[in-house]
PDB file of C-alpha atoms in Angstrom:
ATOM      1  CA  UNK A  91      73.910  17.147  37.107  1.00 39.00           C
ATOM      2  CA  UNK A  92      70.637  16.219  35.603  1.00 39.00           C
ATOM      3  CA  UNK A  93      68.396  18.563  33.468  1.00 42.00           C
ATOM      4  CA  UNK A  94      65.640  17.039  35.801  1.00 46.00           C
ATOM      5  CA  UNK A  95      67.774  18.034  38.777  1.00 46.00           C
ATOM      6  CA  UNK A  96      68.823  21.764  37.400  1.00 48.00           C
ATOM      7  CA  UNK A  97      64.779  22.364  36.671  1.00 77.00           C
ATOM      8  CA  UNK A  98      64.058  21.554  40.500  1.00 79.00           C
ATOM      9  CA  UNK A  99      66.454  24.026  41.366  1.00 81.00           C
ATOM     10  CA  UNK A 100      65.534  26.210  39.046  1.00 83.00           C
ATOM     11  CA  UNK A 101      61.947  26.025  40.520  1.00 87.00           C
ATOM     12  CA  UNK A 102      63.053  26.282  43.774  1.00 89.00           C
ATOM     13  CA  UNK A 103      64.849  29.734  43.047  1.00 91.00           C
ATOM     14  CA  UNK A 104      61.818  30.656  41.273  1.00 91.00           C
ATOM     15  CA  UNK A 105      59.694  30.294  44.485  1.00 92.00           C
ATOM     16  CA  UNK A 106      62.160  31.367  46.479  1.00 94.00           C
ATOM     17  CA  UNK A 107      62.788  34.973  44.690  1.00 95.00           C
ATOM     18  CA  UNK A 108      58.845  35.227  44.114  1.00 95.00           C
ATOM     19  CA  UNK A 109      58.570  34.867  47.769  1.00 95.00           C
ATOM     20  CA  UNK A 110      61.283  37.525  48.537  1.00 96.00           C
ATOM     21  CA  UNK A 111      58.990  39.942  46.567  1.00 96.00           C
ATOM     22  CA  UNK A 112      55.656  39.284  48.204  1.00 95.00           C
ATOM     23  CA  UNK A 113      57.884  40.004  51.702  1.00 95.00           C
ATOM     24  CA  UNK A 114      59.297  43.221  50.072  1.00 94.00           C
ATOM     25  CA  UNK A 115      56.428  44.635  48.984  1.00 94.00           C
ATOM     26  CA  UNK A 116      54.639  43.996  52.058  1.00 94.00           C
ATOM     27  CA  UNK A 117      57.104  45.359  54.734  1.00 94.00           C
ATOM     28  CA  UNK A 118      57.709  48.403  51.966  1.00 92.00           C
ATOM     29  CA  UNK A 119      53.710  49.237  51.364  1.00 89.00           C
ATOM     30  CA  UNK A 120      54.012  47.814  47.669  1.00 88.00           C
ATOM     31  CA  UNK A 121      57.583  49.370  46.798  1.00 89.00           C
ATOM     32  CA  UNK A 122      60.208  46.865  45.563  1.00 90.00           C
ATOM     33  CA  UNK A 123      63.871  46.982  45.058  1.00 93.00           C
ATOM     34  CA  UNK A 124      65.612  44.476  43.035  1.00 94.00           C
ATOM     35  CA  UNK A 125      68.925  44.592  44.918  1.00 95.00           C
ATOM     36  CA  UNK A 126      67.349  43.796  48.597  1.00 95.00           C
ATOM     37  CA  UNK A 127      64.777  41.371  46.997  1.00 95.00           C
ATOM     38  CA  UNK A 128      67.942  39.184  45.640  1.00 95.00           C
ATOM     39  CA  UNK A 129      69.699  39.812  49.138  1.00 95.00           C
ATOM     40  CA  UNK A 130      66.528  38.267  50.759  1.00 94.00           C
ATOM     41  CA  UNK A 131      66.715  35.043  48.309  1.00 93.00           C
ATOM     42  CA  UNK A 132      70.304  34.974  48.710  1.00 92.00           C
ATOM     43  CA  UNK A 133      70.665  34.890  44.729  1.00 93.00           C
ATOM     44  CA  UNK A 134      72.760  37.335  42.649  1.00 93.00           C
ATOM     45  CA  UNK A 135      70.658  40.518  40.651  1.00 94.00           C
ATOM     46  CA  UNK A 136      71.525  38.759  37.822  1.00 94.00           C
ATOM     47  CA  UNK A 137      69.683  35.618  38.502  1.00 92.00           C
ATOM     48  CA  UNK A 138      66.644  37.262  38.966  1.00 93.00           C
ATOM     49  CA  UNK A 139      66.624  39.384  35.829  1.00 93.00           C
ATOM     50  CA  UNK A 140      67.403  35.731  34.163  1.00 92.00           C
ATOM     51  CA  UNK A 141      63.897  34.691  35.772  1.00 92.00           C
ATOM     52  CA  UNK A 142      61.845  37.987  35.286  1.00 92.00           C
ATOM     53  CA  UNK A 143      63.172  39.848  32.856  1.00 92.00           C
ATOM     54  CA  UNK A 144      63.000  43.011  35.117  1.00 91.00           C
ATOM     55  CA  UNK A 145      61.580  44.609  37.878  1.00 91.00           C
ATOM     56  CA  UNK A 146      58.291  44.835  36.820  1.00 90.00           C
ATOM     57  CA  UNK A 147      57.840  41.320  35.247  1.00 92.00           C
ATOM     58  CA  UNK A 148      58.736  40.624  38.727  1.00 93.00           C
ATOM     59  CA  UNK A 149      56.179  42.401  39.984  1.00 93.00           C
ATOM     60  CA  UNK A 150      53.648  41.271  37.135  1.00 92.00           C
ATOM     61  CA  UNK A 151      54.895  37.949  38.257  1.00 93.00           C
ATOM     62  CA  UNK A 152      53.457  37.929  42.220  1.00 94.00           C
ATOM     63  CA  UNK A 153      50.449  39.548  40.793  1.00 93.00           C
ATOM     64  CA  UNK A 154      49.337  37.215  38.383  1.00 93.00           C
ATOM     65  CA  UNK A 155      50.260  34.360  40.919  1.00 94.00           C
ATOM     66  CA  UNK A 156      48.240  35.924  43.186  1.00 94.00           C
ATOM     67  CA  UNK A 157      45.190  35.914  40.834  1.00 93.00           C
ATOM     68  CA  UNK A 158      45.851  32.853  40.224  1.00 93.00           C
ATOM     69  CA  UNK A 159      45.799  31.330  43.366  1.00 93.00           C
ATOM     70  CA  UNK A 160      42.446  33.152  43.751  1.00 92.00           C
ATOM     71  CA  UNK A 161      40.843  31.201  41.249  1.00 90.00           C
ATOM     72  CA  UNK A 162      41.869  27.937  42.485  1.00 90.00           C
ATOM     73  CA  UNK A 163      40.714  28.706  46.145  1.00 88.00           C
ATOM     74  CA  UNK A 164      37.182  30.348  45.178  1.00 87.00           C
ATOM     75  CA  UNK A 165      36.522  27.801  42.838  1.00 83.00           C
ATOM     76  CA  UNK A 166      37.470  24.892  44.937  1.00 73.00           C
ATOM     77  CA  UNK A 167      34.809  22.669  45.586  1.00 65.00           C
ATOM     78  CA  UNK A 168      32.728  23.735  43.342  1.00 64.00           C
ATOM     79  CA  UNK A 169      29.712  21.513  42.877  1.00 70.00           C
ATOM     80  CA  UNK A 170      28.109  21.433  39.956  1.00 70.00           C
ATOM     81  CA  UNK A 171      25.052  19.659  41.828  1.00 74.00           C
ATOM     82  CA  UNK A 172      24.045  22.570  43.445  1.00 84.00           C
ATOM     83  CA  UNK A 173      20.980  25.346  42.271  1.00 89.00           C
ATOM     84  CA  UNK A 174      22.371  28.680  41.293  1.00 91.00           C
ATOM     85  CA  UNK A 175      22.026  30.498  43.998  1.00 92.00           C
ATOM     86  CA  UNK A 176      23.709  27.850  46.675  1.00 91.00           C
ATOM     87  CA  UNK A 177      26.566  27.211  44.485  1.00 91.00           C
ATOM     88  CA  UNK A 178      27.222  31.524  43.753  1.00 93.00           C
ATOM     89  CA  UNK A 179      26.478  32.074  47.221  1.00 93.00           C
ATOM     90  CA  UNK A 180      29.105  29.739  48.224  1.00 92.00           C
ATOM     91  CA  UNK A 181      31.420  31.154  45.737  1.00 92.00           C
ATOM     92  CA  UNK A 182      30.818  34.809  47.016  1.00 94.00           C
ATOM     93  CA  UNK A 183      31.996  33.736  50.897  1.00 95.00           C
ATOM     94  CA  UNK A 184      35.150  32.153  49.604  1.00 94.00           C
ATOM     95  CA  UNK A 185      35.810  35.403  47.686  1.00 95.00           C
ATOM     96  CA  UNK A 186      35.394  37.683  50.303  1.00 96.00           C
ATOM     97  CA  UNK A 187      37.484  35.122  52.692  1.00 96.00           C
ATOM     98  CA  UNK A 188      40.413  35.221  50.100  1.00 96.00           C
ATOM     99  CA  UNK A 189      41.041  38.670  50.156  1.00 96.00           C
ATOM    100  CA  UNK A 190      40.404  39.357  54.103  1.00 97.00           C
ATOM    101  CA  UNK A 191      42.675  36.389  54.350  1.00 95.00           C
ATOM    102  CA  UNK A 192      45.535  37.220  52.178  1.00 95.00           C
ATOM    103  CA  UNK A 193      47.614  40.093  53.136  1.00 94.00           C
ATOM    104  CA  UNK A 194      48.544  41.157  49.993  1.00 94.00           C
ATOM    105  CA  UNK A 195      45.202  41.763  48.651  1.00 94.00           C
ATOM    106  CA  UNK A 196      45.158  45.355  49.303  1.00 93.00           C
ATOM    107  CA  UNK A 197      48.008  46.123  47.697  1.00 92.00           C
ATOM    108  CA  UNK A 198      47.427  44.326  44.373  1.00 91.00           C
ATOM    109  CA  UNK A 199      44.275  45.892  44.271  1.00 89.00           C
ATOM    110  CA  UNK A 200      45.401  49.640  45.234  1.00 84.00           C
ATOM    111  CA  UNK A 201      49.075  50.216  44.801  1.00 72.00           C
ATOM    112  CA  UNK A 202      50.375  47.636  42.193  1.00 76.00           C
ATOM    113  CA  UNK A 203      47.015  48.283  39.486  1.00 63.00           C
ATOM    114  CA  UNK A 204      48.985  51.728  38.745  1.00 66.00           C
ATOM    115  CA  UNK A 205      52.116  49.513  37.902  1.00 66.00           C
ATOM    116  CA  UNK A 206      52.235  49.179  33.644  1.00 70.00           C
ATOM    117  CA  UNK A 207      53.193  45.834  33.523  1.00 76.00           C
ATOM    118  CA  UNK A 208      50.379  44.825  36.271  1.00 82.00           C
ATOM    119  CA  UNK A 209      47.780  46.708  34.249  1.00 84.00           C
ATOM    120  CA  UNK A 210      47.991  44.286  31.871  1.00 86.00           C
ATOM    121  CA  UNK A 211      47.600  41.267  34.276  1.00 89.00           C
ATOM    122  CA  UNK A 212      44.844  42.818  35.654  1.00 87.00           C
ATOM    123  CA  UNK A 213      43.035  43.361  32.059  1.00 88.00           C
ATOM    124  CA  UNK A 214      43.131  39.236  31.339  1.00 90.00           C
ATOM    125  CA  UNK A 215      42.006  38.581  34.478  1.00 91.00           C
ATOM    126  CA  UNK A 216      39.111  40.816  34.998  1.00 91.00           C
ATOM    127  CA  UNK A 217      38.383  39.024  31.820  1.00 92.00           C
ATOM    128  CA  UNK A 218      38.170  36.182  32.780  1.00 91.00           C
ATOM    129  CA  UNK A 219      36.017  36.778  35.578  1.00 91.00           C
ATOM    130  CA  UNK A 220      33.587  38.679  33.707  1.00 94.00           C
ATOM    131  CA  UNK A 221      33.963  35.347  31.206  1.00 94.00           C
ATOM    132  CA  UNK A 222      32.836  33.158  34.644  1.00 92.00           C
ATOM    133  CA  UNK A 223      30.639  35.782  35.820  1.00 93.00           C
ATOM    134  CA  UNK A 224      28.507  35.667  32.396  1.00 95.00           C
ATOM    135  CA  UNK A 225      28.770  31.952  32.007  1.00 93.00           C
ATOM    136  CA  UNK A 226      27.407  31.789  35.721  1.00 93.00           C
ATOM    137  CA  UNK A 227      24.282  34.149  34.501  1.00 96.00           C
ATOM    138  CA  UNK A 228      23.649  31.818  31.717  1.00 96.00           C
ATOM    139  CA  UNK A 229      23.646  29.449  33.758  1.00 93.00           C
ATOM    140  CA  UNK A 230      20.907  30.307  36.264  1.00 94.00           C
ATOM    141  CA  UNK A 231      19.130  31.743  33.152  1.00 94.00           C
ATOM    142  CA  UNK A 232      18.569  28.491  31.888  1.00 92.00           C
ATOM    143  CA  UNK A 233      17.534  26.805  35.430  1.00 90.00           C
ATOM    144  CA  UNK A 234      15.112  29.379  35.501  1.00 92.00           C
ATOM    145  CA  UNK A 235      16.486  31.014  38.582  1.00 94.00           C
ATOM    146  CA  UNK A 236      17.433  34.423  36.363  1.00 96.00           C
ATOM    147  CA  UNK A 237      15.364  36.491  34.045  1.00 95.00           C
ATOM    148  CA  UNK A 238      16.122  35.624  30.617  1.00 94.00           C
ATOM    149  CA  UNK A 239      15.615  38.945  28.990  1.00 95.00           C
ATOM    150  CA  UNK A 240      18.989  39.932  31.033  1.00 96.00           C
ATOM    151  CA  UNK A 241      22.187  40.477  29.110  1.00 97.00           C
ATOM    152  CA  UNK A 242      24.328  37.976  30.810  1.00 96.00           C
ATOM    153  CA  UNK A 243      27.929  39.571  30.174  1.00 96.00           C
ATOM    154  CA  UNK A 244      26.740  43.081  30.804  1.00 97.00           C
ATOM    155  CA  UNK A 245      25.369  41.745  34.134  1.00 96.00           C
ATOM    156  CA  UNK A 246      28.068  39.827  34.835  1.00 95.00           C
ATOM    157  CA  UNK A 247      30.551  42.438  34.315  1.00 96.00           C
ATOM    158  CA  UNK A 248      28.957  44.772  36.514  1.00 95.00           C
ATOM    159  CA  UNK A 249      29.038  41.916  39.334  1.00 95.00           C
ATOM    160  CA  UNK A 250      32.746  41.905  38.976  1.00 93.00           C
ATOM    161  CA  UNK A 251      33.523  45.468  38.711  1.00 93.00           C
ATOM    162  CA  UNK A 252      31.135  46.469  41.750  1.00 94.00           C
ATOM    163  CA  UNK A 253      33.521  43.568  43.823  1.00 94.00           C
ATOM    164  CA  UNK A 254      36.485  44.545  43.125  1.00 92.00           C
ATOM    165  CA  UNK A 255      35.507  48.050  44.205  1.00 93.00           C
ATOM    166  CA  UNK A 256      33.817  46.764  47.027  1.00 95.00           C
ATOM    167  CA  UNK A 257      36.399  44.075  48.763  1.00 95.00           C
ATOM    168  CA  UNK A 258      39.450  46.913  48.053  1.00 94.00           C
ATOM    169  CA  UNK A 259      37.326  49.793  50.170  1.00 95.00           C
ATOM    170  CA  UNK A 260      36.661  47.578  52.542  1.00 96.00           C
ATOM    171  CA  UNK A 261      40.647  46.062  52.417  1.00 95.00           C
ATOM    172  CA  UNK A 262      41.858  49.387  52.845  1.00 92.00           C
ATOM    173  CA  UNK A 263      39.595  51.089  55.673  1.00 93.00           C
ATOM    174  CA  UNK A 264      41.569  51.354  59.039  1.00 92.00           C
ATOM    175  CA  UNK A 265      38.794  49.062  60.656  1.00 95.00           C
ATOM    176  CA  UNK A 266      37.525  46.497  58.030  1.00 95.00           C
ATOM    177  CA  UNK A 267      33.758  45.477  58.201  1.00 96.00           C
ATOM    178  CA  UNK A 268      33.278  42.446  59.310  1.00 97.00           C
ATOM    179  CA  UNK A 269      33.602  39.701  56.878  1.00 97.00           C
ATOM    180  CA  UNK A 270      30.138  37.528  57.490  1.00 97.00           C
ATOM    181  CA  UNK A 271      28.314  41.362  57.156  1.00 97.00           C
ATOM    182  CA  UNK A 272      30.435  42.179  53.676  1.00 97.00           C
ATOM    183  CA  UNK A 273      29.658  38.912  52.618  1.00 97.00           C
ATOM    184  CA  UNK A 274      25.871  39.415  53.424  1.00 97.00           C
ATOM    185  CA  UNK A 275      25.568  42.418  51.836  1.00 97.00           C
ATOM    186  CA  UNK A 276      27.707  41.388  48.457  1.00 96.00           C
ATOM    187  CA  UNK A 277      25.369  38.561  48.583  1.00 97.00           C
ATOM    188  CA  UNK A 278      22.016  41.076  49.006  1.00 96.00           C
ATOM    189  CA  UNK A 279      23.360  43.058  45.882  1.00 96.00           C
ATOM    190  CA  UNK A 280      24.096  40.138  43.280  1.00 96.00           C
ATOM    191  CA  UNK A 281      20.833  38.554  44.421  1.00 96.00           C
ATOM    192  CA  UNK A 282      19.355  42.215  43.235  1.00 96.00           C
ATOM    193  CA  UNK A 283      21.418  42.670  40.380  1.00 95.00           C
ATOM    194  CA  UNK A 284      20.400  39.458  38.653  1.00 95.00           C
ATOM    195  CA  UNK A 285      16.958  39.884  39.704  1.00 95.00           C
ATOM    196  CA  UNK A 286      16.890  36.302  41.138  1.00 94.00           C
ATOM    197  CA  UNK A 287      13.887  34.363  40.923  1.00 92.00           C
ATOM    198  CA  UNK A 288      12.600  32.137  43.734  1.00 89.00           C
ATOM    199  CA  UNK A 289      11.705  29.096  43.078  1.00 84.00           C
ATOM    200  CA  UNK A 290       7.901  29.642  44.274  1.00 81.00           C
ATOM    201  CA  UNK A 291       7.642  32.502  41.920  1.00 81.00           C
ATOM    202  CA  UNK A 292       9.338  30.814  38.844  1.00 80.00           C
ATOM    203  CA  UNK A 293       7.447  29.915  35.824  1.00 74.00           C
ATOM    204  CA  UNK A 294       7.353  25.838  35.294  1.00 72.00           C
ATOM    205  CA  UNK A 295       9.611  24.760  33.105  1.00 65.00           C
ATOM    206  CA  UNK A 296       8.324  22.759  29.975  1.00 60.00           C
ATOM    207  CA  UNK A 297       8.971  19.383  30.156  1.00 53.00           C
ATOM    208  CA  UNK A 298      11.592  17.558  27.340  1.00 55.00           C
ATOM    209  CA  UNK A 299       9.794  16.593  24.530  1.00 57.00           C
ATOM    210  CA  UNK A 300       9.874  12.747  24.268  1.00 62.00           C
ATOM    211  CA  UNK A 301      11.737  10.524  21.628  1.00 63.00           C
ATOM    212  CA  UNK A 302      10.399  10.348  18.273  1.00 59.00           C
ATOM    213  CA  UNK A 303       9.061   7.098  17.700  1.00 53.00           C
TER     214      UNK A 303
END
C-alpha cells in the first residue's frame, strides 16, 4: 500500500469522524461523546484520539472548520471592482445567509464558545475578522466613501463584535427574524457606524499629480 494511498484514507477517516461530530453535537444540543462519535464513523476510540488528540481538539476541530468554511463562502466572489459600499453590502447578505443556513451556527456561537479549547479558536478568528473588518475601513477611507478621521480597527472591531452578537440572538430566538429584514438592518447599522459618505456629498478627490518631466 502506497503512502499516497494510506493519506487518502487517512483523509477520508478524517472527514468521516469530523462529520460524526457535527451529527453528535447537533442531535445532543452541542454535547459530544467520544465513544458514540467513533461508533457513528465506524472507527475504533483509538483512531480518533490518533487524529485529535482528545475530545476537545475534536471539538476545536469542527469549530475551526466551521469558521473556516465561513470565510471561503462570504468571501466568495468577491470583486474587487466594486465601490465600498456594493462590495460590504454584498458581503453582509452572504454573512447573514451562512449562519441562517448552517445548522450548526448556533451552537458554535452559544454552547461550544464556553468550551477551553474552542475559546482559543474563537480568539484567532475574531482576529482575523477584525484584521478584514479594518482593512475593509481603510479601504473605503481611501475611496473617499468613509471619514478619514475614523480609527479603522476600533471601528472595525466594533462591526464584528456587534455581528456576532447580533446573528447568535437572532440564531437562537424560537422564531428567527427574517433574514432579508436582519440583513437590512445589519446593513442600516454598519452604514451608521462608519458614517458612510455618499457619493454626492463626498469631497472631490485631488487628481494624481502628473510625471515629472
Amino acid at each position: 500500500m502506497s503512502d499516497q494511498t494510506l493519506t487518502r484514507r487517512g483523509e477520508a477517516t478524517r472527514a468521516r469522524l469530523l462529520e460524526a461530530a457535527v451529527e453528535e453535537l447537533l442531535e445532543r444540543d452541542g454535547a459530544l461523546e467520544v465513544a458514540s462519535v467513533a461508533a457513528r464513523a465506524d472507527v475504533s476510540v483509538g483512531l480518533l484520539y490518533r487524529y485529535f488528540g482528545s475530545k476537545a481538539g475534536l471539538v476545536a476541530t469542527v469549530v475551526t472548520d466551521f469558521y473556516d468554511r465561513s470565510i471561503t463562502e462570504i468571501s466568495e466572489g468577491d470583486d474587487r471592482a466594486l465601490d465600498w459600499a456594493a462590495r460590504e453590502r454584498r458581503r453582509t447578505e452572504r454573512s447573514v445567509a451562512f449562519y441562517y443556513r448552517e445548522p450548526l451556527a448556533p451552537i458554535v456561537l452559544t454552547l461550544l464558545a464556553r468550551e477551553g479549547d474552542v475559546a482559543a479558536v474563537e480568539a484567532r478568528f475574531i482576529a482575523k475578522l477584525v484584521d478584514d473588518a479594518a482593512r475593509s475601513v481603510q479601504r473605503g477611507q481611501r475611496e473617499g466613501e468613509i471619514p478619514a478621521d475614523l480609527d479603522a480597527r476600533m471601528i472595525g472591531a466594533m462591526l464584528m463584535g456587534a455581528f456576532r452578537v447580533v446573528i447568535a440572538e437572532a440564531l437562537t430566538r424560537k422564531r428567527r427574524p427574517a433574514q432579508a429584514t436582519l440583513t437590512e438592518e445589519m446593513w442600516r447599522f454598519v452604514v451608521a457606524g462608519v458614517r458612510f459618505i455618499p457619493e454626492d456629498e463626498r469631497p472631490p478627490r485631488e487628481a494624481p499629480a502628473p510625471p515629472a518631466a
